[in-house]
Amino acid sequence: ARAYPREHLWQLAARLARRPYSYFAAHDRMARRIVRDFAPPGVLIAIDTGAEALFHAWRGRSRLVLDLSIATAPYRAHVFAAAEASPDHPGVRFHHPGDWELSRYAAELALADLVLCPSEFVRESCRFLGAPE
């Protein structure tokens, strides 16, 4: 096991600068450290929004498994838009994913050899992006 405690310094710096802390940038920093410190494993299991950089680095050298904990961002945006347009939900507004989140989920899904889905809803979100059954 290896820990990378410096990430707390990034969080502290963001707080002191009164800037938002980017978990996506943190995932990418962690990926660079992992690629630097370890050889590609036979199987790599990574979580959504934290897999893209690792998947790019070890594509073709590891079996890439995406552990998808929540529906993909493009599917959530689709569901949110439909709910907002519904007369059953007048005035309801959802927090839609940003472009960076939309592209990250699409890239991770495209790079993955296998996607673990904890529910039918999550699986449907993969199909929405064109993933094979």
PDB file of N, CA and C in Angstrom, residues 24-101:
ATOM      1  N   PHE A  24     -11.209  16.443 -10.110  1.00  0.00           N
ATOM      2  CA  PHE A  24     -10.774  15.877 -11.377  1.00  0.00           C
ATOM      3  C   PHE A  24      -9.279  16.096 -11.583  1.00  0.00           C
ATOM      4  N   ALA A  25      -8.794  17.285 -11.216  1.00  0.00           N
ATOM      5  CA  ALA A  25      -7.351  17.532 -11.269  1.00  0.00           C
ATOM      6  C   ALA A  25      -6.642  16.633 -10.262  1.00  0.00           C
ATOM      7  N   ALA A  26      -7.260  16.401  -9.103  1.00  0.00           N
ATOM      8  CA  ALA A  26      -6.673  15.505  -8.107  1.00  0.00           C
ATOM      9  C   ALA A  26      -6.569  14.082  -8.638  1.00  0.00           C
ATOM     10  N   HIS A  27      -7.604  13.629  -9.335  1.00  0.00           N
ATOM     11  CA  HIS A  27      -7.558  12.293  -9.939  1.00  0.00           C
ATOM     12  C   HIS A  27      -6.407  12.194 -10.940  1.00  0.00           C
ATOM     13  N   ASP A  28      -6.223  13.238 -11.724  1.00  0.00           N
ATOM     14  CA  ASP A  28      -5.148  13.219 -12.720  1.00  0.00           C
ATOM     15  C   ASP A  28      -3.768  13.249 -12.071  1.00  0.00           C
ATOM     16  N   ARG A  29      -3.615  14.023 -10.990  1.00  0.00           N
ATOM     17  CA  ARG A  29      -2.335  14.021 -10.265  1.00  0.00           C
ATOM     18  C   ARG A  29      -2.060  12.633  -9.688  1.00  0.00           C
ATOM     19  N   MET A  30      -3.089  12.021  -9.115  1.00  0.00           N
ATOM     20  CA  MET A  30      -2.940  10.672  -8.547  1.00  0.00           C
ATOM     21  C   MET A  30      -2.556   9.681  -9.641  1.00  0.00           C
ATOM     22  N   ALA A  31      -3.179   9.788 -10.797  1.00  0.00           N
ATOM     23  CA  ALA A  31      -2.864   8.881 -11.904  1.00  0.00           C
ATOM     24  C   ALA A  31      -1.396   9.016 -12.313  1.00  0.00           C
ATOM     25  N   ARG A  32      -0.893  10.246 -12.399  1.00  0.00           N
ATOM     26  CA  ARG A  32       0.518  10.439 -12.762  1.00  0.00           C
ATOM     27  C   ARG A  32       1.435   9.779 -11.741  1.00  0.00           C
ATOM     28  N   ARG A  33       1.097   9.892 -10.459  1.00  0.00           N
ATOM     29  CA  ARG A  33       1.914   9.255  -9.416  1.00  0.00           C
ATOM     30  C   ARG A  33       1.861   7.734  -9.522  1.00  0.00           C
ATOM     31  N   ILE A  34       0.681   7.201  -9.767  1.00  0.00           N
ATOM     32  CA  ILE A  34       0.530   5.747  -9.875  1.00  0.00           C
ATOM     33  C   ILE A  34       1.310   5.223 -11.074  1.00  0.00           C
ATOM     34  N   VAL A  35       1.192   5.882 -12.214  1.00  0.00           N
ATOM     35  CA  VAL A  35       1.914   5.448 -13.413  1.00  0.00           C
ATOM     36  C   VAL A  35       3.416   5.533 -13.192  1.00  0.00           C
ATOM     37  N   ARG A  36       3.857   6.555 -12.473  1.00  0.00           N
ATOM     38  CA  ARG A  36       5.280   6.717 -12.167  1.00  0.00           C
ATOM     39  C   ARG A  36       5.790   5.627 -11.228  1.00  0.00           C
ATOM     40  N   ASP A  37       4.982   5.250 -10.247  1.00  0.00           N
ATOM     41  CA  ASP A  37       5.449   4.376  -9.170  1.00  0.00           C
ATOM     42  C   ASP A  37       5.168   2.889  -9.360  1.00  0.00           C
ATOM     43  N   PHE A  38       4.309   2.529 -10.289  1.00  0.00           N
ATOM     44  CA  PHE A  38       3.913   1.135 -10.437  1.00  0.00           C
ATOM     45  C   PHE A  38       3.967   0.687 -11.888  1.00  0.00           C
ATOM     46  N   ALA A  39       4.180  -0.600 -12.068  1.00  0.00           N
ATOM     47  CA  ALA A  39       4.088  -1.202 -13.405  1.00  0.00           C
ATOM     48  C   ALA A  39       2.616  -1.456 -13.707  1.00  0.00           C
ATOM     49  N   PRO A  40       2.254  -1.498 -14.983  1.00  0.00           N
ATOM     50  CA  PRO A  40       0.854  -1.768 -15.319  1.00  0.00           C
ATOM     51  C   PRO A  40       0.421  -3.134 -14.789  1.00  0.00           C
ATOM     52  N   PRO A  41      -0.710  -3.190 -14.093  1.00  0.00           N
ATOM     53  CA  PRO A  41      -1.200  -4.471 -13.583  1.00  0.00           C
ATOM     54  C   PRO A  41      -1.898  -5.254 -14.693  1.00  0.00           C
ATOM     55  N   GLY A  42      -2.148  -6.520 -14.448  1.00  0.00           N
ATOM     56  CA  GLY A  42      -2.911  -7.312 -15.415  1.00  0.00           C
ATOM     57  C   GLY A  42      -4.320  -6.785 -15.574  1.00  0.00           C
ATOM     58  N   VAL A  43      -4.917  -6.393 -14.451  1.00  0.00           N
ATOM     59  CA  VAL A  43      -6.262  -5.822 -14.446  1.00  0.00           C
ATOM     60  C   VAL A  43      -6.222  -4.542 -13.624  1.00  0.00           C
ATOM     61  N   LEU A  44      -6.754  -3.481 -14.182  1.00  0.00           N
ATOM     62  CA  LEU A  44      -6.846  -2.206 -13.484  1.00  0.00           C
ATOM     63  C   LEU A  44      -8.315  -1.878 -13.285  1.00  0.00           C
ATOM     64  N   ILE A  45      -8.734  -1.715 -12.039  1.00  0.00           N
ATOM     65  CA  ILE A  45     -10.099  -1.308 -11.729  1.00  0.00           C
ATOM     66  C   ILE A  45     -10.027   0.121 -11.212  1.00  0.00           C
ATOM     67  N   ALA A  46     -10.721   1.026 -11.880  1.00  0.00           N
ATOM     68  CA  ALA A  46     -10.704   2.437 -11.491  1.00  0.00           C
ATOM     69  C   ALA A  46     -12.136   2.961 -11.434  1.00  0.00           C
ATOM     70  N   ILE A  47     -12.345   3.967 -10.591  1.00  0.00           N
ATOM     71  CA  ILE A  47     -13.675   4.530 -10.427  1.00  0.00           C
ATOM     72  C   ILE A  47     -13.937   5.635 -11.452  1.00  0.00           C
ATOM     73  N   ASP A  48     -15.218   5.881 -11.684  1.00  0.00           N
ATOM     74  CA  ASP A  48     -15.608   6.939 -12.611  1.00  0.00           C
ATOM     75  C   ASP A  48     -15.047   8.287 -12.163  1.00  0.00           C
ATOM     76  N   THR A  49     -14.698   9.079 -13.129  1.00  0.00           N
ATOM     77  CA  THR A  49     -14.044  10.386 -13.038  1.00  0.00           C
ATOM     78  C   THR A  49     -12.602  10.294 -12.569  1.00  0.00           C
ATOM     79  N   GLY A  50     -12.136   9.112 -12.183  1.00  0.00           N
ATOM     80  CA  GLY A  50     -10.745   8.941 -11.783  1.00  0.00           C
ATOM     81  C   GLY A  50      -9.996   7.981 -12.673  1.00  0.00           C
ATOM     82  N   ALA A  51     -10.626   7.519 -13.731  1.00  0.00           N
ATOM     83  CA  ALA A  51     -10.035   6.464 -14.551  1.00  0.00           C
ATOM     84  C   ALA A  51      -9.363   6.956 -15.830  1.00  0.00           C
ATOM     85  N   GLU A  52      -9.779   8.079 -16.356  1.00  0.00           N
ATOM     86  CA  GLU A  52      -9.349   8.474 -17.705  1.00  0.00           C
ATOM     87  C   GLU A  52      -7.837   8.500 -17.879  1.00  0.00           C
ATOM     88  N   ALA A  53      -7.116   9.190 -17.013  1.00  0.00           N
ATOM     89  CA  ALA A  53      -5.661   9.308 -17.172  1.00  0.00           C
ATOM     90  C   ALA A  53      -4.974   7.951 -17.046  1.00  0.00           C
ATOM     91  N   LEU A  54      -5.424   7.126 -16.090  1.00  0.00           N
ATOM     92  CA  LEU A  54      -4.850   5.783 -15.952  1.00  0.00           C
ATOM     93  C   LEU A  54      -5.160   4.925 -17.175  1.00  0.00           C
ATOM     94  N   PHE A  55      -6.370   5.016 -17.654  1.00  0.00           N
ATOM     95  CA  PHE A  55      -6.763   4.234 -18.830  1.00  0.00           C
ATOM     96  C   PHE A  55      -5.930   4.627 -20.047  1.00  0.00           C
ATOM     97  N   HIS A  56      -5.703   5.916 -20.221  1.00  0.00           N
ATOM     98  CA  HIS A  56      -4.856   6.359 -21.346  1.00  0.00           C
ATOM     99  C   HIS A  56      -3.431   5.828 -21.190  1.00  0.00           C
ATOM    100  N   ALA A  57      -2.902   5.888 -19.976  1.00  0.00           N
ATOM    101  CA  ALA A  57      -1.515   5.472 -19.736  1.00  0.00           C
ATOM    102  C   ALA A  57      -1.319   3.973 -19.927  1.00  0.00           C
ATOM    103  N   TRP A  58      -2.298   3.170 -19.549  1.00  0.00           N
ATOM    104  CA  TRP A  58      -2.107   1.717 -19.560  1.00  0.00           C
ATOM    105  C   TRP A  58      -2.988   1.000 -20.572  1.00  0.00           C
ATOM    106  N   ARG A  59      -3.550   1.737 -21.517  1.00  0.00           N
ATOM    107  CA  ARG A  59      -4.357   1.123 -22.584  1.00  0.00           C
ATOM    108  C   ARG A  59      -3.507   0.124 -23.354  1.00  0.00           C
ATOM    109  N   GLY A  60      -4.007  -1.079 -23.527  1.00  0.00           N
ATOM    110  CA  GLY A  60      -3.275  -2.114 -24.253  1.00  0.00           C
ATOM    111  C   GLY A  60      -2.263  -2.864 -23.394  1.00  0.00           C
ATOM    112  N   ARG A  61      -2.031  -2.404 -22.168  1.00  0.00           N
ATOM    113  CA  ARG A  61      -1.071  -3.058 -21.279  1.00  0.00           C
ATOM    114  C   ARG A  61      -1.755  -3.682 -20.069  1.00  0.00           C
ATOM    115  N   SER A  62      -2.998  -3.277 -19.812  1.00  0.00           N
ATOM    116  CA  SER A  62      -3.805  -3.802 -18.709  1.00  0.00           C
ATOM    117  C   SER A  62      -5.229  -3.988 -19.211  1.00  0.00           C
ATOM    118  N   ARG A  63      -5.954  -4.879 -18.571  1.00  0.00           N
ATOM    119  CA  ARG A  63      -7.398  -4.970 -18.828  1.00  0.00           C
ATOM    120  C   ARG A  63      -8.031  -3.868 -17.990  1.00  0.00           C
ATOM    121  N   LEU A  64      -8.755  -2.970 -18.632  1.00  0.00           N
ATOM    122  CA  LEU A  64      -9.263  -1.767 -17.979  1.00  0.00           C
ATOM    123  C   LEU A  64     -10.723  -1.941 -17.581  1.00  0.00           C
ATOM    124  N   VAL A  65     -10.971  -1.857 -16.284  1.00  0.00           N
ATOM    125  CA  VAL A  65     -12.311  -2.042 -15.742  1.00  0.00           C
ATOM    126  C   VAL A  65     -12.759  -0.732 -15.086  1.00  0.00           C
ATOM    127  N   LEU A  66     -13.881  -0.205 -15.559  1.00  0.00           N
ATOM    128  CA  LEU A  66     -14.453   1.019 -15.003  1.00  0.00           C
ATOM    129  C   LEU A  66     -15.523   0.641 -13.988  1.00  0.00           C
ATOM    130  N   ASP A  67     -15.323   1.038 -12.749  1.00  0.00           N
ATOM    131  CA  ASP A  67     -16.302   0.813 -11.687  1.00  0.00           C
ATOM    132  C   ASP A  67     -17.180   2.058 -11.624  1.00  0.00           C
ATOM    133  N   LEU A  68     -18.311   1.980 -12.265  1.00  0.00           N
ATOM    134  CA  LEU A  68     -19.199   3.127 -12.425  1.00  0.00           C
ATOM    135  C   LEU A  68     -20.144   3.198 -11.227  1.00  0.00           C
ATOM    136  N   SER A  69     -19.964   4.188 -10.373  1.00  0.00           N
ATOM    137  CA  SER A  69     -20.746   4.269  -9.137  1.00  0.00           C
ATOM    138  C   SER A  69     -22.080   4.981  -9.316  1.00  0.00           C
ATOM    139  N   ILE A  70     -22.212   5.732 -10.406  1.00  0.00           N
ATOM    140  CA  ILE A  70     -23.414   6.529 -10.646  1.00  0.00           C
ATOM    141  C   ILE A  70     -23.629   6.580 -12.150  1.00  0.00           C
ATOM    142  N   ALA A  71     -24.831   6.903 -12.567  1.00  0.00           N
ATOM    143  CA  ALA A  71     -25.115   7.001 -14.000  1.00  0.00           C
ATOM    144  C   ALA A  71     -24.170   8.006 -14.658  1.00  0.00           C
ATOM    145  N   THR A  72     -23.853   7.770 -15.920  1.00  0.00           N
ATOM    146  CA  THR A  72     -22.941   8.657 -16.635  1.00  0.00           C
ATOM    147  C   THR A  72     -23.509  10.075 -16.695  1.00  0.00           C
ATOM    148  N   ALA A  73     -22.629  11.034 -16.740  1.00  0.00           N
ATOM    149  CA  ALA A  73     -23.043  12.439 -16.746  1.00  0.00           C
ATOM    150  C   ALA A  73     -23.932  12.782 -17.944  1.00  0.00           C
ATOM    151  N   PRO A  74     -23.626  12.320 -19.164  1.00  0.00           N
ATOM    152  CA  PRO A  74     -24.524  12.647 -20.281  1.00  0.00           C
ATOM    153  C   PRO A  74     -25.954  12.109 -20.070  1.00  0.00           C
ATOM    154  N   TYR A  75     -26.066  10.942 -19.484  1.00  0.00           N
ATOM    155  CA  TYR A  75     -27.392  10.385 -19.232  1.00  0.00           C
ATOM    156  C   TYR A  75     -28.110  11.173 -18.142  1.00  0.00           C
ATOM    157  N   ARG A  76     -27.378  11.559 -17.100  1.00  0.00           N
ATOM    158  CA  ARG A  76     -27.989  12.371 -16.055  1.00  0.00           C
ATOM    159  C   ARG A  76     -28.484  13.692 -16.621  1.00  0.00           C
ATOM    160  N   ALA A  77     -27.704  14.316 -17.514  1.00  0.00           N
ATOM    161  CA  ALA A  77     -28.132  15.568 -18.149  1.00  0.00           C
ATOM    162  C   ALA A  77     -29.414  15.344 -18.951  1.00  0.00           C
ATOM    163  N   HIS A  78     -29.487  14.213 -19.640  1.00  0.00           N
ATOM    164  CA  HIS A  78     -30.687  13.863 -20.416  1.00  0.00           C
ATOM    165  C   HIS A  78     -31.899  13.697 -19.491  1.00  0.00           C
ATOM    166  N   VAL A  79     -31.733  12.974 -18.408  1.00  0.00           N
ATOM    167  CA  VAL A  79     -32.820  12.752 -17.445  1.00  0.00           C
ATOM    168  C   VAL A  79     -33.237  14.072 -16.798  1.00  0.00           C
ATOM    169  N   PHE A  80     -32.273  14.909 -16.434  1.00  0.00           N
ATOM    170  CA  PHE A  80     -32.579  16.197 -15.813  1.00  0.00           C
ATOM    171  C   PHE A  80     -33.383  17.075 -16.767  1.00  0.00           C
ATOM    172  N   ALA A  81     -32.953  17.128 -18.039  1.00  0.00           N
ATOM    173  CA  ALA A  81     -33.655  17.965 -19.024  1.00  0.00           C
ATOM    174  C   ALA A  81     -35.094  17.491 -19.208  1.00  0.00           C
ATOM    175  N   ALA A  82     -35.294  16.184 -19.263  1.00  0.00           N
ATOM    176  CA  ALA A  82     -36.652  15.643 -19.407  1.00  0.00           C
ATOM    177  C   ALA A  82     -37.499  15.981 -18.182  1.00  0.00           C
ATOM    178  N   ALA A  83     -36.922  15.879 -17.002  1.00  0.00           N
ATOM    179  CA  ALA A  83     -37.666  16.185 -15.776  1.00  0.00           C
ATOM    180  C   ALA A  83     -38.015  17.672 -15.709  1.00  0.00           C
ATOM    181  N   GLU A  84     -37.081  18.527 -16.105  1.00  0.00           N
ATOM    182  CA  GLU A  84     -37.345  19.968 -16.083  1.00  0.00           C
ATOM    183  C   GLU A  84     -38.439  20.363 -17.070  1.00  0.00           C
ATOM    184  N   ALA A  85     -38.526  19.643 -18.188  1.00  0.00           N
ATOM    185  CA  ALA A  85     -39.531  19.941 -19.216  1.00  0.00           C
ATOM    186  C   ALA A  85     -40.903  19.361 -18.877  1.00  0.00           C
ATOM    187  N   SER A  86     -40.958  18.482 -17.917  1.00  0.00           N
ATOM    188  CA  SER A  86     -42.208  17.814 -17.562  1.00  0.00           C
ATOM    189  C   SER A  86     -43.151  18.776 -16.832  1.00  0.00           C
ATOM    190  N   PRO A  87     -44.435  18.748 -17.196  1.00  0.00           N
ATOM    191  CA  PRO A  87     -45.395  19.586 -16.462  1.00  0.00           C
ATOM    192  C   PRO A  87     -45.590  19.118 -15.016  1.00  0.00           C
ATOM    193  N   ASP A  88     -45.116  17.918 -14.712  1.00  0.00           N
ATOM    194  CA  ASP A  88     -45.217  17.416 -13.336  1.00  0.00           C
ATOM    195  C   ASP A  88     -44.214  18.075 -12.393  1.00  0.00           C
ATOM    196  N   HIS A  89     -43.210  18.771 -12.970  1.00  0.00           N
ATOM    197  CA  HIS A  89     -42.155  19.389 -12.160  1.00  0.00           C
ATOM    198  C   HIS A  89     -41.977  20.870 -12.517  1.00  0.00           C
ATOM    199  N   PRO A  90     -43.013  21.680 -12.401  1.00  0.00           N
ATOM    200  CA  PRO A  90     -42.873  23.093 -12.800  1.00  0.00           C
ATOM    201  C   PRO A  90     -41.850  23.826 -11.928  1.00  0.00           C
ATOM    202  N   GLY A  91     -40.955  24.520 -12.587  1.00  0.00           N
ATOM    203  CA  GLY A  91     -39.965  25.324 -11.875  1.00  0.00           C
ATOM    204  C   GLY A  91     -38.802  24.564 -11.276  1.00  0.00           C
ATOM    205  N   VAL A  92     -38.770  23.243 -11.433  1.00  0.00           N
ATOM    206  CA  VAL A  92     -37.665  22.464 -10.874  1.00  0.00           C
ATOM    207  C   VAL A  92     -36.447  22.617 -11.781  1.00  0.00           C
ATOM    208  N   ARG A  93     -35.299  22.913 -11.186  1.00  0.00           N
ATOM    209  CA  ARG A  93     -34.049  23.028 -11.937  1.00  0.00           C
ATOM    210  C   ARG A  93     -33.003  22.140 -11.262  1.00  0.00           C
ATOM    211  N   PHE A  94     -32.263  21.417 -12.088  1.00  0.00           N
ATOM    212  CA  PHE A  94     -31.236  20.518 -11.590  1.00  0.00           C
ATOM    213  C   PHE A  94     -29.854  21.092 -11.862  1.00  0.00           C
ATOM    214  N   HIS A  95     -28.874  20.619 -11.116  1.00  0.00           N
ATOM    215  CA  HIS A  95     -27.478  20.980 -11.363  1.00  0.00           C
ATOM    216  C   HIS A  95     -26.962  20.071 -12.486  1.00  0.00           C
ATOM    217  N   HIS A  96     -26.835  20.632 -13.674  1.00  0.00           N
ATOM    218  CA  HIS A  96     -26.396  19.844 -14.830  1.00  0.00           C
ATOM    219  C   HIS A  96     -24.877  19.685 -14.820  1.00  0.00           C
ATOM    220  N   PRO A  97     -24.390  18.530 -15.297  1.00  0.00           N
ATOM    221  CA  PRO A  97     -22.931  18.318 -15.368  1.00  0.00           C
ATOM    222  C   PRO A  97     -22.284  19.316 -16.325  1.00  0.00           C
ATOM    223  N   GLY A  98     -21.051  19.682 -16.012  1.00  0.00           N
ATOM    224  CA  GLY A  98     -20.296  20.577 -16.879  1.00  0.00           C
ATOM    225  C   GLY A  98     -19.689  19.825 -18.059  1.00  0.00           C
ATOM    226  N   ASP A  99     -19.186  20.563 -19.028  1.00  0.00           N
ATOM    227  CA  ASP A  99     -18.586  19.956 -20.221  1.00  0.00           C
ATOM    228  C   ASP A  99     -17.443  19.006 -19.877  1.00  0.00           C
ATOM    229  N   TRP A 100     -16.617  19.387 -18.894  1.00  0.00           N
ATOM    230  CA  TRP A 100     -15.491  18.538 -18.494  1.00  0.00           C
ATOM    231  C   TRP A 100     -15.989  17.202 -17.962  1.00  0.00           C
ATOM    232  N   GLU A 101     -17.102  17.208 -17.227  1.00  0.00           N
ATOM    233  CA  GLU A 101     -17.643  15.958 -16.686  1.00  0.00           C
ATOM    234  C   GLU A 101     -18.262  15.116 -17.795  1.00  0.00           C
TER     235      GLU A 101
END
